[in-house]
Tab-separated table of C-alpha atoms in Angstrom:
chain	number	residue	atom	x	y	z
A	23	UNK	CA	0.026	-0.007	0.044
A	24	UNK	CA	1.390	3.375	-0.973
A	25	UNK	CA	0.372	6.806	0.273
A	26	UNK	CA	1.246	10.384	-0.577
A	27	UNK	CA	0.636	12.503	2.516
A	28	UNK	CA	0.326	16.249	2.170
A	29	UNK	CA	-0.019	18.666	5.063
A	30	UNK	CA	-2.758	21.027	4.042
A	31	UNK	CA	-4.546	24.127	5.277
A	32	UNK	CA	-7.609	22.789	3.384
A	33	UNK	CA	-8.412	20.323	0.611
A	34	UNK	CA	-11.471	19.178	-1.282
A	35	UNK	CA	-12.517	16.643	-3.928
A	36	UNK	CA	-15.250	16.934	-6.535
A	37	UNK	CA	-16.884	14.492	-8.894
A	38	UNK	CA	-18.869	15.871	-11.847
A	39	UNK	CA	-18.476	19.407	-10.463
A	40	UNK	CA	-19.961	18.555	-7.068
A	41	UNK	CA	-17.844	18.521	-3.887
A	42	UNK	CA	-18.010	15.095	-2.235
A	43	UNK	CA	-15.343	15.491	0.457
A	44	UNK	CA	-13.214	18.101	2.103
A	45	UNK	CA	-11.018	18.845	5.070
A	46	UNK	CA	-9.756	21.872	6.903
A	47	UNK	CA	-6.265	21.910	8.423
A	48	UNK	CA	-4.856	18.425	8.430
A	49	UNK	CA	-3.827	15.809	5.907
A	50	UNK	CA	-4.651	14.946	2.283
A	51	UNK	CA	-3.858	11.304	1.815
A	52	UNK	CA	-3.663	9.783	-1.693
A	53	UNK	CA	-3.880	6.018	-1.167
A	54	UNK	CA	-2.950	3.275	-3.572
A	55	UNK	CA	-3.679	-0.398	-2.803
A	56	UNK	CA	-1.275	-2.997	-4.294
A	57	UNK	CA	-1.932	-6.589	-5.221
A	58	UNK	CA	-1.292	-8.614	-2.110
A	59	UNK	CA	-1.971	-5.836	0.382
A	60	UNK	CA	-3.920	-6.794	3.503
A	61	UNK	CA	-5.507	-5.276	6.588
A	62	UNK	CA	-2.039	-5.229	8.135
A	63	UNK	CA	-0.829	-2.840	5.453
A	64	UNK	CA	-3.765	-0.440	6.121
A	65	UNK	CA	-3.185	-0.663	9.896
A	66	UNK	CA	0.570	0.022	9.721
A	67	UNK	CA	0.132	2.894	7.281
A	68	UNK	CA	-2.785	4.457	9.180
A	69	UNK	CA	-1.024	4.251	12.563
A	70	UNK	CA	2.080	5.852	11.092
A	71	UNK	CA	0.141	8.601	9.290
A	72	UNK	CA	-2.090	9.749	12.176
A	73	UNK	CA	0.938	9.816	14.513
A	74	UNK	CA	3.416	11.396	12.071
A	75	UNK	CA	4.793	14.532	13.697
A	76	UNK	CA	4.764	16.946	10.774
A	77	UNK	CA	2.798	19.836	12.312
A	78	UNK	CA	4.599	22.662	14.076
A	79	UNK	CA	4.576	23.268	17.761
A	80	UNK	CA	4.895	26.571	19.656
A	81	UNK	CA	8.673	26.584	18.847
A	82	UNK	CA	8.033	26.196	15.088
A	83	UNK	CA	9.409	22.595	15.201
A	84	UNK	CA	7.613	19.707	13.510
A	85	UNK	CA	6.619	17.940	16.773
A	86	UNK	CA	2.875	17.479	16.486
A	87	UNK	CA	0.723	14.954	14.700
A	88	UNK	CA	-2.627	15.469	13.000
A	89	UNK	CA	-4.149	13.989	16.097
A	90	UNK	CA	-2.316	16.455	18.330
A	91	UNK	CA	-3.708	19.455	16.416
A	92	UNK	CA	-7.208	17.964	16.228
A	93	UNK	CA	-6.830	18.029	12.449
A	94	UNK	CA	-8.873	16.530	9.660
A	95	UNK	CA	-8.177	14.083	6.908
A	96	UNK	CA	-9.222	13.759	3.280
A	97	UNK	CA	-8.538	10.307	1.781
A	98	UNK	CA	-8.511	9.865	-2.039
A	99	UNK	CA	-8.061	6.499	-3.751
A	100	UNK	CA	-5.313	6.624	-6.338
A	101	UNK	CA	-4.309	3.384	-8.106
A	102	UNK	CA	-1.842	5.326	-10.246
A	103	UNK	CA	0.506	5.316	-7.280
A	104	UNK	CA	1.246	1.769	-8.282
A	105	UNK	CA	2.396	2.665	-11.833
A	106	UNK	CA	5.110	0.630	-13.472
A	107	UNK	CA	7.025	3.046	-15.613
A	108	UNK	CA	10.226	0.964	-16.270
A	109	UNK	CA	9.484	0.140	-19.893
A	110	UNK	CA	8.220	2.545	-22.572
A	111	UNK	CA	6.296	5.728	-21.950
A	112	UNK	CA	2.890	4.285	-21.140
A	113	UNK	CA	2.786	3.102	-17.492
A	114	UNK	CA	0.912	-0.070	-16.556
A	115	UNK	CA	-0.925	-0.554	-13.340
A	116	UNK	CA	-0.713	-4.278	-13.013
A	117	UNK	CA	0.717	-4.032	-9.511
A	118	UNK	CA	-2.504	-2.406	-8.192
A	119	UNK	CA	-5.063	-4.534	-6.458
A	120	UNK	CA	-8.213	-5.607	-8.273
A	121	UNK	CA	-10.992	-2.972	-7.806
A	122	UNK	CA	-13.099	-4.940	-5.327
A	123	UNK	CA	-10.153	-5.740	-2.971
A	124	UNK	CA	-8.722	-2.210	-3.392
A	125	UNK	CA	-12.029	-0.668	-2.408
A	126	UNK	CA	-12.358	-2.982	0.573
A	127	UNK	CA	-8.917	-2.043	1.938
A	128	UNK	CA	-9.405	1.705	1.088
A	129	UNK	CA	-12.662	1.620	3.118
A	130	UNK	CA	-10.892	-0.224	5.933
A	131	UNK	CA	-8.158	2.426	5.985
A	132	UNK	CA	-10.774	5.209	6.234
A	133	UNK	CA	-12.534	3.357	9.086
A	134	UNK	CA	-9.221	3.101	10.984
A	135	UNK	CA	-8.469	6.785	10.430
A	136	UNK	CA	-12.001	7.781	11.567
A	137	UNK	CA	-11.340	5.993	14.875
A	138	UNK	CA	-8.371	8.319	15.466
A	139	UNK	CA	-9.543	11.645	14.080
A	140	UNK	CA	-12.671	13.689	14.573
A	141	UNK	CA	-13.290	14.118	10.841
A	142	UNK	CA	-12.305	11.934	7.901
A	143	UNK	CA	-13.809	12.488	4.460
A	144	UNK	CA	-13.102	10.929	1.117
A	145	UNK	CA	-13.584	10.944	-2.625
A	146	UNK	CA	-15.553	8.374	-4.532
A	147	UNK	CA	-13.731	5.191	-5.247
A	148	UNK	CA	-13.166	4.619	-8.970
A	149	UNK	CA	-14.551	7.987	-10.026
A	150	UNK	CA	-12.769	10.682	-12.021
A	151	UNK	CA	-12.028	13.236	-9.339
A	152	UNK	CA	-10.808	16.777	-9.205
A	153	UNK	CA	-8.689	17.555	-6.123
A	154	UNK	CA	-8.006	20.986	-4.789
A	155	UNK	CA	-5.626	21.727	-1.922
A	156	UNK	CA	-3.576	24.397	-0.288
A	157	UNK	CA	-0.348	22.653	0.726
A	158	UNK	CA	1.085	23.893	4.053
A	159	UNK	CA	4.798	24.130	3.934
A	160	UNK	CA	4.863	22.481	1.513
A	161	UNK	CA	5.169	19.219	3.395
A	162	UNK	CA	4.685	16.087	1.259
A	163	UNK	CA	5.741	12.573	2.322
A	164	UNK	CA	5.570	9.367	0.304
A	165	UNK	CA	5.031	6.127	2.336
A	166	UNK	CA	4.969	2.447	1.463
A	167	UNK	CA	3.637	-0.152	3.893
A	168	UNK	CA	6.431	-2.559	2.710
A	169	UNK	CA	8.912	-0.226	4.366
A	170	UNK	CA	6.974	-0.306	7.590
A	171	UNK	CA	6.940	-4.098	7.541
A	172	UNK	CA	10.685	-4.433	7.049
A	173	UNK	CA	12.824	-4.713	10.191
A	174	UNK	CA	15.624	-2.536	8.813
């Protein structure tokens, strides 16, 4: 499972011109589910993301998590994070999970996040979405659950 985490002042997602999810200060999480991912991947990634200390404290140091600031989260499914771009100029997405399994784990991730934060919203799985955000920093971090599973 891969995620791109962006610290935002606000973010929103629209489908067919209608806003279907938004957040105020907090995190925009673009989430890609890979073939072979499991609940463990979602749990590891969610735990790391909600506790990641990337928000500034009173000394302007990144010492606070989205939980610490009572922030919000907007989660967007994005299978293109699993792009294979090694050969040619047209990426393939064969490493991404099948849609039914990807949606199940995406929903599970959102459920886990909602247990930790007061507000978690999302886009519509499988839809063509338009995402707007005001990145704060900018702070952008790329995560892979495989890294969290390794002992090194």
